Every structure is written in structure tokens, then in C-alpha cells.
Amino acid sequence: MQIFHLSAECFPEAKVGGLADVVGALPKYQNRSGHLAKVIIPGYANKFRNENEFETVYAAMLSLGSLKFYYQIIKEKKVNPDFELYLIEIPGLFDRPEIYAYQDDTERFTAFQIAFLDWLTNNKIQPDLIHCHDHHTGLVPFMVKYCPSYKKLAQAKTVITIHNAQYQGEFPFEKIKYLPDFPVAKSGFLEWNGLINPLASAIKCADLITTVSPTYLQEMRHAANGLESLLDFQKDKSIGILNGIDTEVWNPETDPLLEFNFTMKTLKSGRLKNKKQLCKAYNLEDSKPLFAFIGRLVGEKGADLLPQICSLAFQTHGKDINIFILGSGDKVVESSLTGMQNFYHGNYNVHIGYNEKLAHAVYGSADFLLMPSRVEPCGLNQMYALRYGTVPMVRRTGGLKDTVLDIGDGGFGICHDQANVSDVLHSINRAIGLFSDARKFDSVRKTAMKIDHSWEQVAIKYTTAYESLKVKKHEK
Ligand code: ADP
């Protein structure tokens, strides 16, 4: 089956969060199981673009309403052993360093989607299946179905994977002029609550809806930022498939971003060496339990709870614990977390920003990973933590509920139910108890490391879901 993954992110080329990790791994494992999976993302002015060589595959002019734009499809010159990666470069819209959060994101991602379909149509490229990821690519199922310009693609099945329903990309109807012509009677397929809503449109128009964990699929019917009833209505074409992790990238035995590699046998000594190094760099006490948080500092992740969690935990446990936070996001949260450095010197530190190497070092050295999330569609951090022998401390929500079993139930994590400070503090008490029982702690970490979340099995679930669509394969 020829599958085209369309996304705003792909690891390692352009990453903000878990979306990149999924798009950077799933196609690789689909190719290994005999499919032909390719990835298409925008070409950003980032490190990856600057440090690699590319060839132009196609170039053309297009319109976005009255705005004319030039786009080119470029491909890495070096052969990518995992999957073919194409970048769509649009000068004026994507030649910027960041992926999101520009005022003209509507124009940027609409142009990206139109350029993608234009490239396929003009070159008689006929994917069997177009797999769209999140709202940035959510207009594609509508356009494939209803825009006559793309009628050559009408046989392609379309899939939308919802990585996070909080973000929907909605914009006012006056921008409808950006889309190529389509029958006016079909405009309802774009609309939700009086706006053009790309995620809602994809939910209405795609042949299949997937989301990144079975529990999140259920939760979205009650909490999906306004899309609950739509998702409930479309439940018969929806499926929750828990994400995998790329166990080749995330392998403590070989991870090049880890200072000291380790196996299950050398777990204790290897992790201690990493911990000593991290503690030295961030002025922490390596003999004390280290609690870490990695992620976007936003309400969904429960990041606003962190300042109070930290100060109350230090009030109770004094210098018997360390806390380290890596992340960026809400400026108020960032500054209160940074400000606390003055109070808990020697046991607390924060690194504001995005740092892939540091994240690996933290997974390889922290004793516990805090995930007090309010919403967690799947969550990859807890799976990386498990693989590296860090005990995840999670709120039972979304994918966290599907992947972390509490030590009290014979499991390998510490779970709580409410997104509040006292539940997390209670979990910290339990974690300190576990840490002080070296034997049990060691056995819990080993159990964690044995858990298999590799993509091989997950890729098969996607194939089964695709096959339910009776994809019509083209002669290649
Ligand atoms: P999200 O909702 O942000 O996509 P996920 O758990 O699905 O959350 O994925 C988060 C991914 O981003 C993980 O690979 C995690 O290690 C990484 N990550 C998040 N914040 C940072 C950061 N500040 N520095 C390095 N890596 C980060």
C-alpha cells in the first residue's frame, strides 16, 4: 500500500512534541512490513534544512485567495533508510525557524495542504491512502472529496489521526476564499460552531479517524474542546490505537545522547553515573531521590500545579529530595519555576527551553518522572521513562491510564486520579517510600524496562485499520 503521511512535524527534522516522534517512527515500521510509506512536512528554516543537501523534485505557482505563492517540493539527497521524506518549501510562509505560533498559521498550513494536493495531481502521483496528522492537515480529506481540482485523487482513502483535540485550527468563514473551488452545498463539511474548523472537517470527511490511545478515544466523547458530539456521532469510524515508541532511537544500551549507556543488568551503576553527572551540572544531590518533569509548561500537562507541588514537597521533605524541570511554555509558570531556584538551592533546578539531549539524560538518570497531566492523549514521556528504568508518576488519564500500572497493583508506576496538588504530594510520599526500599525499587525499575511498547505491533494495528477501508491499490 502506498501511504503518504502529511504532518507539521517529523522527528528528527522538526519537533515540538509527540507528533514528531510518531510521524518519525510509524512510517519506518510500515515500510519494514512491506508498505511504501512516505512523509511530507513543510520545509522550515531550521538546523535540519541548513545542514543537509536537497534536490528539487517539483516547483509551481499557486493561489491562496488573491495571494499568489511559489512552492517547491524538495527531497533529501542522502538516501533516508527509513522512509522518503519530502519538504514543501513556501517562501514567505515557511522560511522561518519555528513550526507554529505565527499569526498567519492559517495561511501557512492551508497553503501547505493545497501545495501537497497540487503536487500530487500535476504529477499523477496516486497514493492509496493519505494519512493526515492533526488539524494542520485536516482540510485535505475535504478537498480530496469535494474539490474538482483534485478529482484524480478521489480514489485515495483519507485518515485523520487526532494527536490532540484541544487544538483545532479554526478560522473565520471569510477565509473560505483560500480553498480551491468546491460546490457551495458542501461547505457544511468545513464548519463547526460558525467557523471553518479543520479538525472538525477532517472528522466529518476522513474515511477513518484514529486517536492515540483507547482511553483518549472514550474521553474525547466527553471532553474534546467542543467537538464531543461530533466525535460521538462519528464513533463508528473511530479507533484508538496506542502509540508506540521507536525503540531504536530510545534504547538506553545504544542511545548516543546518553553519556553512560546501560542495560537491564547494568541499570543501577549506569543510571547512577548519569545521575551524578546531571546532578553535578545542575547542582543537585545525587544521593537523594530525583523527581523530574519534562514537557510543555501548559495547563494540559498540569504544569501550573508544579510551583505549588515543589514548594510543598520541599516544605515537607526539605533536603531529602531533588526536583528538576525541563520545559517551556506558559510565561507565568516559567517565571515562578525559575524564581524558586533561589529558595531551594542545591535540591532544585529548572532548564527553560527545548533540549533533546538533556531530555535523554533526564530519562537516563531521574528516579521518578512526574506527569500530573489534566489531558494526555497518549503521552510518550512515560513510555520513554519505562524503557530507561525511570518510574513514571502519572495521573490516570488518556494514554497514561492505558500504559501505567500502579505498584500497589503489582505494577511499575505510581498513579493518582485527580489533577490536584495533594494527590501529587501523596504520590511523592509513596515514591520516597519506594526509593528507600532499594530492593523493591530495583525490581520495579527492571519490570518497567521489560515493558514492550515498540512500533512493530502498533504498525500492524494501523494496517488492519487501513484494510478495513478496502483501500483500492494502484498499479505502481
Ligand atoms: P506532547 O503533548 O507535548 O506532544 P508527548 O508526551 O506526546 O507530549 O511528547 C512529548 C515529546 O517531546 C517527548 O519526546 C519529550 O521527551 C519531548 N519534550 C517535551 N518537552 C521537551 C523539552 N523541553 N526538551 C526536550 N524534549 C522535550
Coordinates of C-alpha atoms and ligand atoms in Angstrom, one line a residue, residues 15 17-18 21 294-296 301 326-327 353-356 359 363 379-381 384, ligand 1:
K15 CA 9.9 18.5 16.5
G17 CA 6.3 17.2 20.8
G18 CA 5.0 13.7 20.5
D21 CA 8.0 11.2 17.3
I294 CA 9.8 17.1 31.0
G295 CA 7.4 18.8 28.8
R296 CA 5.4 21.7 27.6
K301 CA 0.3 18.9 31.4
L326 CA 12.9 20.8 31.7
G327 CA 10.3 22.6 29.6
G353 CA 13.8 25.6 26.8
Y354 CA 13.7 22.6 24.5
N355 CA 16.7 20.3 24.7
E356 CA 16.6 16.9 23.2
A359 CA 15.7 15.1 27.9
Y363 CA 15.2 9.8 31.3
G379 CA 1.9 10.6 26.3
L380 CA 5.3 9.3 25.2
N381 CA 7.3 10.5 28.2
Y384 CA 10.5 6.6 27.4
Ligands
ADP1 P1 3.1 16.4 23.7 O1 1.7 16.6 24.2 O2 3.9 17.6 24.1 O3 3.2 16.0 22.3 P2 4.1 13.8 24.3 O4 4.3 13.1 25.6 O5 3.3 13.1 23.3 O6 3.6 15.3 24.6 O7 5.6 14.0 23.7 C1 6.5 14.9 24.2 C2 7.8 14.6 23.5 O8 8.5 15.9 23.5 C3 8.7 13.7 24.2 O9 9.6 13.1 23.2 C4 9.5 14.5 25.2 O10 10.7 14.0 25.6 C5 9.7 15.8 24.3 N1 9.9 17.0 25.0 C6 8.9 17.8 25.5 N2 9.4 18.9 26.1 C7 10.7 18.9 25.9 C8 11.8 19.7 26.2 N3 11.6 20.9 26.8 N4 13.1 19.4 25.8 C9 13.3 18.2 25.2 N5 12.3 17.3 24.9 C10 11.0 17.6 25.2

